[in-house]
GROMACS .gro file of C-alpha atoms in nm:
model
  329
    1MET     CA    1  -0.790   2.063  -2.134
    2LYS     CA    2  -0.498   2.080  -1.895
    3LEU     CA    3  -0.426   1.832  -1.615
    4LEU     CA    4  -0.227   1.920  -1.302
    5ILE     CA    5  -0.107   1.621  -1.097
    6ASN     CA    6  -0.007   1.678  -0.735
    7GLY     CA    7   0.247   1.411  -0.640
    8SER     CA    8   0.464   1.640  -0.429
    9ALA     CA    9   0.461   1.406  -0.126
   10ALA     CA   10   0.545   1.087  -0.321
   11ARG     CA   11   0.911   1.078  -0.223
   12MET     CA   12   0.954   0.705  -0.156
   13GLY     CA   13   0.785   0.371  -0.094
   14GLY     CA   14   0.434   0.285  -0.206
   15ALA     CA   15   0.334   0.646  -0.275
   16LYS     CA   16   0.622   0.689  -0.521
   17THR     CA   17   0.546   0.352  -0.683
   18ILE     CA   18   0.178   0.434  -0.739
   19LEU     CA   19   0.253   0.781  -0.880
   20GLU     CA   20   0.515   0.647  -1.123
   21LYS     CA   21   0.289   0.361  -1.228
   22TYR     CA   22   0.008   0.606  -1.297
   23LEU     CA   23   0.236   0.828  -1.508
   24LEU     CA   24   0.352   0.524  -1.704
   25GLU     CA   25   0.011   0.363  -1.768
   26ALA     CA   26  -0.254   0.637  -1.768
   27ASP     CA   27  -0.413   0.761  -2.091
   28PHE     CA   28  -0.362   1.137  -2.124
   29SER     CA   29  -0.508   1.168  -2.475
   30GLU     CA   30  -0.798   1.389  -2.362
   31TYR     CA   31  -0.556   1.654  -2.230
   32THR     CA   32  -0.359   1.909  -2.430
   33ASP     CA   33  -0.108   1.955  -2.148
   34VAL     CA   34  -0.014   1.744  -1.846
   35TYR     CA   35   0.193   1.875  -1.555
   36VAL     CA   36   0.315   1.679  -1.254
   37LEU     CA   37   0.441   1.835  -0.932
   38ALA     CA   38   0.671   1.568  -0.793
   39PRO     CA   39   1.008   1.517  -0.619
   40PRO     CA   40   1.322   1.531  -0.836
   41ASN     CA   41   1.378   1.153  -0.812
   42THR     CA   42   1.043   1.074  -0.973
   43THR     CA   43   1.064   0.873  -1.295
   44VAL     CA   44   0.854   1.057  -1.554
   45PRO     CA   45   0.804   0.894  -1.898
   46LEU     CA   46   0.958   1.103  -2.176
   47ASN     CA   47   0.723   0.988  -2.450
   48LYS     CA   48   0.388   1.099  -2.301
   49GLY     CA   49   0.426   1.475  -2.300
   50VAL     CA   50   0.426   1.509  -1.922
   51SER     CA   51   0.602   1.818  -1.786
   52HIS     CA   52   0.783   1.751  -1.458
   53ILE     CA   53   0.783   2.042  -1.214
   54LYS     CA   54   1.027   1.935  -0.945
   55MET     CA   55   0.911   1.998  -0.593
   56SER     CA   56   0.872   1.801  -0.270
   57THR     CA   57   0.653   1.842   0.038
   58SER     CA   58   0.620   1.656   0.367
   59GLY     CA   59   0.426   1.665   0.692
   60ILE     CA   60   0.193   1.958   0.752
   61TRP     CA   61   0.324   2.129   0.437
   62THR     CA   62   0.186   1.850   0.221
   63PHE     CA   63  -0.158   1.909   0.369
   64LEU     CA   64  -0.147   2.289   0.340
   65PHE     CA   65  -0.010   2.278  -0.013
   66SER     CA   66  -0.268   2.022  -0.127
   67VAL     CA   67  -0.578   2.198   0.011
   68LEU     CA   68  -0.477   2.560  -0.061
   69GLY     CA   69  -0.124   2.612  -0.196
   70ILE     CA   70  -0.196   2.417  -0.513
   71ILE     CA   71  -0.415   2.707  -0.627
   72TYR     CA   72  -0.099   2.896  -0.729
   73TRP     CA   73  -0.006   2.628  -0.982
   74LYS     CA   74  -0.364   2.586  -1.100
   75LEU     CA   75  -0.389   2.956  -1.186
   76ARG     CA   76  -0.036   2.980  -1.325
   77LEU     CA   77  -0.082   2.680  -1.555
   78ASN     CA   78  -0.452   2.744  -1.620
   79ALA     CA   79  -0.528   2.383  -1.531
   80ASP     CA   80  -0.882   2.250  -1.571
   81THR     CA   81  -0.837   1.937  -1.357
   82ILE     CA   82  -0.633   1.871  -1.043
   83LEU     CA   83  -0.549   1.510  -0.960
   84SER     CA   84  -0.403   1.478  -0.610
   85PHE     CA   85  -0.213   1.178  -0.473
   86SER     CA   86  -0.204   1.333  -0.123
   87ASN     CA   87  -0.540   1.200   0.009
   88VAL     CA   88  -0.680   1.555   0.007
   89ASN     CA   89  -0.727   1.813  -0.266
   90LEU     CA   90  -0.802   2.180  -0.326
   91ILE     CA   91  -1.097   2.268  -0.101
   92LEU     CA   92  -1.215   2.555  -0.319
   93PRO     CA   93  -1.467   2.455  -0.591
   94MET     CA   94  -1.245   2.553  -0.883
   95GLY     CA   95  -1.253   2.314  -1.176
   96LYS     CA   96  -1.259   1.936  -1.162
   97ARG     CA   97  -1.087   1.778  -0.860
   98ILE     CA   98  -0.991   1.411  -0.838
   99THR     CA   99  -0.834   1.271  -0.519
  100TYR     CA  100  -0.652   0.939  -0.510
  101PHE     CA  101  -0.737   0.821  -0.159
  102HIS     CA  102  -0.496   0.562  -0.020
  103GLN     CA  103  -0.496   0.628   0.356
  104TYR     CA  104  -0.750   0.381   0.487
  105LEU     CA  105  -0.642   0.433   0.848
  106ALA     CA  106  -0.789   0.785   0.833
  107LEU     CA  107  -1.129   0.614   0.815
  108LYS     CA  108  -1.083   0.359   1.091
  109GLN     CA  109  -0.895   0.490   1.392
  110GLY     CA  110  -1.154   0.723   1.540
  111LYS     CA  111  -1.033   0.935   1.831
  112GLU     CA  112  -0.697   0.758   1.826
  113ARG     CA  113  -0.603   0.907   1.488
  114PRO     CA  114  -0.270   1.092   1.485
  115TRP     CA  115  -0.301   1.452   1.375
  116GLN     CA  116  -0.200   1.378   1.014
  117LEU     CA  117  -0.483   1.127   0.971
  118GLN     CA  118  -0.725   1.349   1.163
  119LEU     CA  119  -0.662   1.630   0.913
  120ILE     CA  120  -0.731   1.395   0.622
  121TYR     CA  121  -1.051   1.270   0.787
  122LEU     CA  122  -1.184   1.618   0.871
  123THR     CA  123  -1.102   1.753   0.526
  124GLN     CA  124  -1.268   1.465   0.347
  125LYS     CA  125  -1.578   1.480   0.569
  126TYR     CA  126  -1.636   1.854   0.597
  127LEU     CA  127  -1.433   2.040   0.333
  128SER     CA  128  -1.438   1.813   0.030
  129TRP     CA  129  -1.758   1.845  -0.177
  130ASP     CA  130  -1.861   1.773  -0.536
  131SER     CA  131  -1.529   1.616  -0.628
  132THR     CA  132  -1.422   1.265  -0.729
  133VAL     CA  133  -1.253   1.029  -0.484
  134VAL     CA  134  -1.068   0.725  -0.618
  135VAL     CA  135  -1.034   0.418  -0.394
  136GLN     CA  136  -0.888   0.075  -0.465
  137THR     CA  137  -1.153  -0.180  -0.358
  138GLU     CA  138  -1.528  -0.206  -0.303
  139TYR     CA  139  -1.462  -0.255   0.067
  140ILE     CA  140  -1.278   0.079   0.094
  141LYS     CA  141  -1.561   0.244  -0.102
  142GLN     CA  142  -1.816   0.106   0.145
  143VAL     CA  143  -1.620   0.222   0.451
  144TYR     CA  144  -1.552   0.565   0.298
  145SER     CA  145  -1.923   0.608   0.228
  146GLU     CA  146  -2.017   0.507   0.583
  147VAL     CA  147  -1.756   0.724   0.758
  148ILE     CA  148  -1.730   1.027   0.529
  149GLY     CA  149  -2.062   1.030   0.345
  150ASN     CA  150  -2.166   1.050  -0.019
  151HIS     CA  151  -2.108   1.417  -0.099
  152ASN     CA  152  -1.831   1.316  -0.341
  153GLU     CA  153  -1.839   1.072  -0.630
  154ILE     CA  154  -1.656   0.755  -0.519
  155ILE     CA  155  -1.505   0.533  -0.787
  156VAL     CA  156  -1.305   0.210  -0.756
  157ARG     CA  157  -0.985   0.171  -0.957
  158TRP     CA  158  -0.737  -0.112  -0.907
  159PRO     CA  159  -0.377   0.028  -0.891
  160GLY     CA  160  -0.191  -0.283  -1.007
  161TYR     CA  161   0.167  -0.340  -0.898
  162TYR     CA  162   0.521  -0.366  -1.032
  163PRO     CA  163   0.641  -0.726  -1.079
  164PHE     CA  164   0.975  -0.817  -0.925
  165PRO     CA  165   1.281  -0.849  -1.150
  166LYS     CA  166   1.303  -1.203  -1.291
  167ASN     CA  167   1.678  -1.241  -1.252
  168ASN     CA  168   1.843  -1.100  -0.946
  169ASP     CA  169   2.179  -1.164  -0.782
  170GLU     CA  170   2.157  -0.906  -0.503
  171ILE     CA  171   2.305  -1.040  -0.179
  172VAL     CA  172   2.111  -0.986   0.143
  173LEU     CA  173   2.306  -1.091   0.453
  174LEU     CA  174   2.088  -1.281   0.701
  175GLY     CA  175   2.345  -1.479   0.896
  176ASP     CA  176   2.330  -1.856   0.926
  177THR     CA  177   1.975  -1.967   0.843
  178SER     CA  178   2.058  -2.298   0.675
  179ASP     CA  179   1.850  -2.507   0.919
  180LYS     CA  180   1.545  -2.278   0.914
  181LYS     CA  181   1.244  -2.221   0.690
  182LEU     CA  182   1.252  -1.854   0.598
  183VAL     CA  183   0.922  -1.668   0.620
  184PHE     CA  184   0.866  -1.313   0.498
  185THR     CA  185   0.671  -1.093   0.741
  186PRO     CA  186   0.587  -0.751   0.587
  187ILE     CA  187   0.611  -0.540   0.902
  188THR     CA  188   0.818  -0.230   0.831
  189ASN     CA  189   0.747  -0.058   1.163
  190ILE     CA  190   0.678  -0.276   1.465
  191GLU     CA  191   0.541   0.019   1.665
  192GLN     CA  192   0.245   0.075   1.433
  193LYS     CA  193  -0.049  -0.096   1.602
  194HIS     CA  194  -0.226  -0.198   1.282
  195ARG     CA  195   0.082  -0.400   1.179
  196ASN     CA  196  -0.005  -0.631   1.471
  197PHE     CA  197   0.351  -0.714   1.575
  198GLU     CA  198   0.207  -0.820   1.910
  199PHE     CA  199   0.056  -1.125   1.737
  200ILE     CA  200   0.403  -1.228   1.618
  201ARG     CA  201   0.541  -1.197   1.972
  202ASN     CA  202   0.252  -1.381   2.133
  203ASN     CA  203   0.289  -1.682   1.902
  204LYS     CA  204   0.661  -1.746   1.940
  205SER     CA  205   0.595  -2.111   2.028
  206PHE     CA  206   0.427  -2.172   1.690
  207PHE     CA  207   0.718  -2.029   1.494
  208VAL     CA  208   0.985  -2.205   1.700
  209LYS     CA  209   0.801  -2.541   1.695
  210ASN     CA  210   0.777  -2.531   1.315
  211ASN     CA  211   1.139  -2.423   1.273
  212LEU     CA  212   1.044  -2.092   1.112
  213LYS     CA  213   1.261  -1.781   1.091
  214LEU     CA  214   1.073  -1.460   1.027
  215ILE     CA  215   1.232  -1.196   0.803
  216LEU     CA  216   1.102  -0.845   0.880
  217PRO     CA  217   1.195  -0.547   0.655
  218CYS     CA  218   1.239  -0.319   0.957
  219GLU     CA  219   1.521  -0.168   1.157
  220GLU     CA  220   1.672  -0.338   1.461
  221HIS     CA  221   1.465  -0.299   1.777
  222GLU     CA  222   1.487  -0.431   2.131
  223LEU     CA  223   1.165  -0.629   2.072
  224ILE     CA  224   1.311  -0.823   1.780
  225ASP     CA  225   1.356  -1.174   1.923
  226LYS     CA  226   1.658  -1.322   1.746
  227ASP     CA  227   1.544  -1.674   1.836
  228TYR     CA  228   1.298  -1.656   1.549
  229MET     CA  229   1.319  -1.309   1.392
  230ILE     CA  230   1.561  -1.121   1.170
  231ALA     CA  231   1.538  -0.745   1.116
  232ALA     CA  232   1.658  -0.709   0.756
  233GLY     CA  233   1.633  -0.328   0.747
  234TYR     CA  234   1.502  -0.123   0.455
  235LEU     CA  235   1.537  -0.314   0.129
  236GLY     CA  236   1.539  -0.177  -0.224
  237LYS     CA  237   1.336  -0.351  -0.494
  238ASN     CA  238   1.625  -0.568  -0.615
  239GLU     CA  239   1.729  -0.669  -0.263
  240LEU     CA  240   1.370  -0.744  -0.169
  241SER     CA  241   1.321  -0.954  -0.482
  242SER     CA  242   1.632  -1.158  -0.405
  243LEU     CA  243   1.525  -1.209  -0.043
  244LEU     CA  244   1.167  -1.312  -0.120
  245ARG     CA  245   1.280  -1.582  -0.361
  246LYS     CA  246   1.463  -1.746  -0.069
  247THR     CA  247   1.155  -1.760   0.154
  248GLU     CA  248   0.902  -2.044   0.181
  249PHE     CA  249   0.592  -1.832   0.232
  250MET     CA  250   0.464  -1.501   0.370
  251ILE     CA  251   0.270  -1.449   0.692
  252ASN     CA  252   0.063  -1.131   0.708
  253VAL     CA  253  -0.111  -1.047   1.036
  254SER     CA  254  -0.201  -0.685   0.960
  255LEU     CA  255  -0.527  -0.562   1.112
  256GLU     CA  256  -0.593  -0.304   0.842
  257GLU     CA  257  -0.474  -0.253   0.484
  258THR     CA  258  -0.580  -0.018   0.208
  259VAL     CA  259  -0.492  -0.278  -0.054
  260GLY     CA  260  -0.195  -0.477   0.071
  261LEU     CA  261   0.005  -0.461  -0.251
  262MET     CA  262   0.285  -0.671  -0.101
  263LEU     CA  263   0.042  -0.963  -0.095
  264TYR     CA  264   0.002  -0.937  -0.471
  265GLU     CA  265   0.371  -0.887  -0.534
  266TYR     CA  266   0.460  -1.189  -0.322
  267THR     CA  267   0.200  -1.426  -0.469
  268SER     CA  268   0.311  -1.319  -0.817
  269LEU     CA  269   0.623  -1.526  -0.744
  270GLY     CA  270   0.401  -1.833  -0.707
  271LYS     CA  271   0.451  -1.846  -0.331
  272PRO     CA  272   0.168  -1.887  -0.076
  273VAL     CA  273   0.049  -1.648   0.193
  274LEU     CA  274  -0.068  -1.732   0.544
  275ILE     CA  275  -0.290  -1.439   0.633
  276LEU     CA  276  -0.502  -1.316   0.923
  277ASP     CA  277  -0.858  -1.293   0.791
  278ARG     CA  278  -0.974  -0.932   0.818
  279PRO     CA  279  -1.260  -0.739   0.648
  280TYR     CA  280  -1.031  -0.575   0.386
  281LEU     CA  281  -0.960  -0.922   0.249
  282GLU     CA  282  -1.326  -0.991   0.164
  283SER     CA  283  -1.335  -0.782  -0.155
  284SER     CA  284  -0.974  -0.856  -0.239
  285LYS     CA  285  -0.883  -0.961  -0.592
  286LEU     CA  286  -0.636  -1.191  -0.420
  287LEU     CA  287  -0.913  -1.419  -0.294
  288GLU     CA  288  -1.102  -1.387  -0.620
  289ILE     CA  289  -0.819  -1.471  -0.859
  290ARG     CA  290  -0.534  -1.629  -0.658
  291SER     CA  291  -0.728  -1.826  -0.398
  292ASP     CA  292  -0.501  -2.130  -0.442
  293LEU     CA  293  -0.215  -1.928  -0.291
  294VAL     CA  294  -0.407  -1.768  -0.002
  295TYR     CA  295  -0.462  -1.938   0.336
  296PRO     CA  296  -0.666  -1.722   0.577
  297PHE     CA  297  -0.699  -1.793   0.949
  298LYS     CA  298  -0.938  -1.607   1.181
  299HIS     CA  299  -0.744  -1.630   1.508
  300GLU     CA  300  -0.433  -1.784   1.657
  301LYS     CA  301  -0.610  -2.111   1.743
  302GLU     CA  302  -0.644  -2.179   1.370
  303LEU     CA  303  -0.283  -2.089   1.293
  304GLN     CA  304  -0.127  -2.437   1.320
  305ASN     CA  305  -0.395  -2.618   1.121
  306THR     CA  306  -0.400  -2.353   0.849
  307TYR     CA  307  -0.022  -2.371   0.825
  308LEU     CA  308  -0.034  -2.749   0.786
  309SER     CA  309  -0.303  -2.719   0.521
  310MET     CA  310  -0.090  -2.469   0.332
  311THR     CA  311   0.224  -2.685   0.342
  312GLN     CA  312   0.028  -2.986   0.218
  313ASN     CA  313  -0.191  -2.824  -0.047
  314ALA     CA  314  -0.032  -2.504  -0.178
  315VAL     CA  315   0.040  -2.518  -0.550
  316LYS     CA  316   0.354  -2.314  -0.602
  317CYS     CA  317   0.322  -2.187  -0.956
  318VAL     CA  318   0.350  -1.838  -1.100
  319PRO     CA  319  -0.006  -1.709  -1.159
  320GLN     CA  320  -0.107  -1.617  -1.512
  321ASP     CA  321  -0.331  -1.313  -1.469
  322ASN     CA  322  -0.331  -0.939  -1.531
  323LEU     CA  323  -0.344  -0.813  -1.172
  324GLN     CA  324  -0.024  -0.616  -1.223
  325GLU     CA  325  -0.203  -0.386  -1.465
  326GLY     CA  326  -0.358  -0.076  -1.311
  327GLU     CA  327  -0.692   0.094  -1.379
  328TRP     CA  328  -0.666   0.472  -1.368
  329PRO     CA  329  -0.909   0.768  -1.362
   0.00000   0.00000   0.00000
């Protein structure tokens, strides 16, 4: 059997991380040949017999290639199975099709979906049949079933995460913060509504009163209030690791997450998380296995008391579990 992996859109960030982690950890023993279509900067293990076909797609071309263009490579390589990391897959019923679905917002935003998410939604609902869809949690499986339907097999597979480097001397310049408690706030784009930056702005008094300085991995913006925020810009893995070790805790106010891998990466350092309680958290392995590091609050009125509870009770120790290990189809 031959496996064709479509990772052509995994150029950077979480998509690149998940693709590379899959290539490193997955068991390919049932296949005679494995091919991966992926950008040139993809790290492909040399000892697993994976052939790297270097190509990159973006925007509408990712969609068109994934639902139709991929047929060229399927026929050329005589592949039996196509595994797509682009949220959609070949819409023609040719061979086995497995789609790694990681765009939860395509299920939740209704008429407000941007065109990219609308295409994913429509394809999954009306053009994807008798294939396998891989999601990361039972909650995502439930929502997918309710919104899309059950005309595909839906399976849950935990992706794991990459631990941060243990020793790191990268320097991240933040200015003079010696009299502040540094707090990591994983908002990379303050204009994305689901990141809930508005909550951060509306609760300035809480952050100022408690002498907290929020570190956001985003670019400078006119809405970044330097009284209690720092825009650190895009950070590589080593820079991010160095920065996070200097922070006291993380605050996450996101309204929607597919998994929220940063929560797992951060708590793996033995540091606590103050987090807005949302439905995606209910089936989270974070609450199940690392509950001593997780402090949920339901609304801003609970913020101060939850923060005080965290500062008094959080046990800062590196968790001993296997959450970093992924489960793959």
